[in-house]
Coordinates of C-alpha atoms in Angstrom, one line a residue:
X29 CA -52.6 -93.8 -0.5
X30 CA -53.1 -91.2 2.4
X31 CA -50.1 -90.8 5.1
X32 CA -53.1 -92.1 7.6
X33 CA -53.4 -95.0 6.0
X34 CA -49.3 -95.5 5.3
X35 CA -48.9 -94.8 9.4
X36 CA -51.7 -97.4 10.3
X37 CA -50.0 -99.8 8.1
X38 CA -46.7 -99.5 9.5
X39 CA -48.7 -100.3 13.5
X40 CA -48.8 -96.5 13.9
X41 CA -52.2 -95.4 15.6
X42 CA -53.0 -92.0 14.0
X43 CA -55.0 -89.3 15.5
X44 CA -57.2 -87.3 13.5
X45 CA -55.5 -84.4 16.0
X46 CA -52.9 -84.3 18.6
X47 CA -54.1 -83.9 21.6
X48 CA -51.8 -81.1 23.6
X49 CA -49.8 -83.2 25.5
X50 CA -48.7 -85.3 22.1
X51 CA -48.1 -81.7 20.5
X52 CA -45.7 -80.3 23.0
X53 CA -44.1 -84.2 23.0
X54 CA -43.9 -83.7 19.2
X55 CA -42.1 -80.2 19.6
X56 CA -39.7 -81.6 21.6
X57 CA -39.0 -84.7 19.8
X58 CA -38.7 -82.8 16.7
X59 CA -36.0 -80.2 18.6
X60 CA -34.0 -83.6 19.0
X61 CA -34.4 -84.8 15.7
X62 CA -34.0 -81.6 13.3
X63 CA -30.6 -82.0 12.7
X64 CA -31.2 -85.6 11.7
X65 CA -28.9 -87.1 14.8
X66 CA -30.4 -88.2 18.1
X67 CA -27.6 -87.9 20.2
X68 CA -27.5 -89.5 23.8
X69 CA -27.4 -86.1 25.6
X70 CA -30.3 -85.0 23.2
X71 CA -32.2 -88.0 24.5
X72 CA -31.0 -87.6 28.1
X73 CA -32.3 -84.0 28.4
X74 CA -35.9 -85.1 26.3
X75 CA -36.7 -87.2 29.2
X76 CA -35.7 -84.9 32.3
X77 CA -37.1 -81.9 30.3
X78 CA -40.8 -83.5 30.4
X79 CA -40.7 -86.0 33.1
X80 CA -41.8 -83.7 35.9
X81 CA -44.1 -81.7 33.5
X82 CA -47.9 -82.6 33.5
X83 CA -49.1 -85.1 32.1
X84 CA -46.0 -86.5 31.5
X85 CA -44.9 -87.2 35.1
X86 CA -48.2 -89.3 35.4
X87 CA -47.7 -91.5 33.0
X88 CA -46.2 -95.1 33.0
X89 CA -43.0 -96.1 31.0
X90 CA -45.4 -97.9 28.9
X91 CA -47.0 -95.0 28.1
X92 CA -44.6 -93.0 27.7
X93 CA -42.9 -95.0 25.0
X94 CA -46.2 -95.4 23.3
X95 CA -46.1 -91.9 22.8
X96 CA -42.5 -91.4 21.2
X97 CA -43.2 -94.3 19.2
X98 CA -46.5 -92.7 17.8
X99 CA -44.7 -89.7 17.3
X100 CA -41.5 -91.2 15.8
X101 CA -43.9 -92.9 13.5
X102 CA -45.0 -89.3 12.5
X103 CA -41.6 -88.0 12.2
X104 CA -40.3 -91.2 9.8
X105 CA -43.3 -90.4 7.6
X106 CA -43.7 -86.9 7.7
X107 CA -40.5 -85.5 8.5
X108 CA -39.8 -82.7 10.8
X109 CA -41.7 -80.4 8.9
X110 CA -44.7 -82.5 9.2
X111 CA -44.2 -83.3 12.9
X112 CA -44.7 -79.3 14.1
X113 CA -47.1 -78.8 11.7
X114 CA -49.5 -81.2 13.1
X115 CA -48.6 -80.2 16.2
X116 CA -49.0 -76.5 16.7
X117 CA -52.4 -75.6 16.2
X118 CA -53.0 -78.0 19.4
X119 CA -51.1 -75.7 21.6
X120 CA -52.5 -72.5 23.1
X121 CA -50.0 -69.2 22.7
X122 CA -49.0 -70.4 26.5
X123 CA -48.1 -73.6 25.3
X124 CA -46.6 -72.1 22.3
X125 CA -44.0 -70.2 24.2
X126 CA -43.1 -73.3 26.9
X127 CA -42.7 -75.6 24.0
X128 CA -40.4 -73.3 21.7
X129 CA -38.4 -72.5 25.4
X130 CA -38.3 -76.2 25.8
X131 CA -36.9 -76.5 21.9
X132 CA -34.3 -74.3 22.5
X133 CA -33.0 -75.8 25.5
X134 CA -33.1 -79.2 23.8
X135 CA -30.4 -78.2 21.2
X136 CA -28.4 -76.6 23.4
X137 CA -28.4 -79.9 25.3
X138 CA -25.2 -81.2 23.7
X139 CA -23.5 -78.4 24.0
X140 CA -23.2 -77.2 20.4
X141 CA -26.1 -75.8 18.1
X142 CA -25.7 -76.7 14.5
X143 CA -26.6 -74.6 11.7
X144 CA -29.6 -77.3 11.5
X145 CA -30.8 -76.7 14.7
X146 CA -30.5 -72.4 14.6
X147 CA -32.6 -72.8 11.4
X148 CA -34.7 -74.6 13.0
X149 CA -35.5 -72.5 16.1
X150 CA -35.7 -69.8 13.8
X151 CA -38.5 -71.9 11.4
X152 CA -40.4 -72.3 14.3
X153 CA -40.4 -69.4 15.7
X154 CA -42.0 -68.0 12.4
X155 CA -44.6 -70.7 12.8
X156 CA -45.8 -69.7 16.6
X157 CA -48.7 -66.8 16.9
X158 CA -46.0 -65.3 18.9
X159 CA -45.0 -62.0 18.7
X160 CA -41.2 -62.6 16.6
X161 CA -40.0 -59.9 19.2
X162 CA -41.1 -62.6 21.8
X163 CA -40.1 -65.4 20.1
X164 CA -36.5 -63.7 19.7
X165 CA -36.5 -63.2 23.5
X166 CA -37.0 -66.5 24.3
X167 CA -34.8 -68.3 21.9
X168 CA -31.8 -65.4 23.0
X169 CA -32.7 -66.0 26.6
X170 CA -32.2 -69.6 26.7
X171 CA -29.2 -69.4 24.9
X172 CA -27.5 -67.0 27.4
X173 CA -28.7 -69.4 30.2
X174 CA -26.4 -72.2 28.1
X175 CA -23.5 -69.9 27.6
X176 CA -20.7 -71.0 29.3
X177 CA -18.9 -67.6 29.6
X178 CA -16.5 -68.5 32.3
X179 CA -14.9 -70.7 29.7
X180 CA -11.5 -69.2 28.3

C-alpha cells in the first residue's frame, strides 16, 4: 500500500506537492517535533513565529488547523525525515534560509536545545542548497540572539 493511500485512509488529504506555504509550515512543525516532545513553549512560539508571516496571517483558525493537521498527518506517517523531505524542494533558496532561521529559533524556544534538536539543525542544514558557511551563520546567529549571557 503506498503512504498516499495509508494518509487518505487515515482522513489525511495528500498533495501530490506541498505548496510553499505547507513547506515552510512543515519545516517548522518538524523543528517542534524532532526531538519527539511538543512542548507548550514549542507550540507557543510555532504560532507567533508564523502568525504575522504571509499567508499565514490571512488565514482563519479553521484553516490554520487544517494545515497542522495535514501536516501532523505527514509527520505520524512519515516521520521527521519524511516531513522536510517533502517539503524542501517547494522552497526557493530565500525560503530555504527563513525557514531554517525560523527552525532554529523554534528549539531555542524552550530554552534548552537537546542533542536531538542540534542534530537536527545540523541534518537540515546539509539538506538546504545553502552554502554550509551560510547555513552555519544562520544557525550560530540565532543561537547568540537566545543566549542569555547576562545569566551568572
Amino acid at each position: 500500500m503506498s503512504d498516499a493511500g495509508t494518509l487518505a485512509q487515515m482522513g489525511c488529504v495528500v498533495p501530490a506537492f506541498m505548496t510553499d506555504a505547507e513547506a515552510f509550515a512543515a519545516v517548522a512543525l518538524a523543528a517542534v517535533s524532532c526531538d519527539g516532545v511538543l512542548g507548550r513553549d514549542e507550540a507557543h512560539a510555532l504560532r507567533r513565529l508564523l502568525e504575522f508571516r504571509h499567508p499565514y496571517r490571512e488565514s482563519s483558525e479553521a484553516a490554520m488547523g487544517e494545515l497542522f493537521d495535514q501536516l501532523l498527518g505527514l509527520l505520524r506517517q512519515e516521520g521527521v525525515d519524511g516531513l522536510i523531505s517533502k517539503a524542501l524542494p517547494a522552497l526557493s533558496l530565500l525560503q530555504q534560509e527563513s525557514a531554517l532561521a525560523v527552525a532554529a529559533q523554534l528549539v531555542h524556544s524552550d530554552r534548552e536545545v537537546s542533542k536531538e534538536e542540534a542534530a537536527f539543525l545540523e541534518d537540515l542544514a546539509c539538506k538546504l542548497d545553502l552554502p554550509s558557511d551560510r547555513a552555519r551563520i544562520v544557525i550560530q546567529a540565532i543561537s547568540a540572539l537566545n543566549r542569555d549571557s547576562l545569566l551568572s
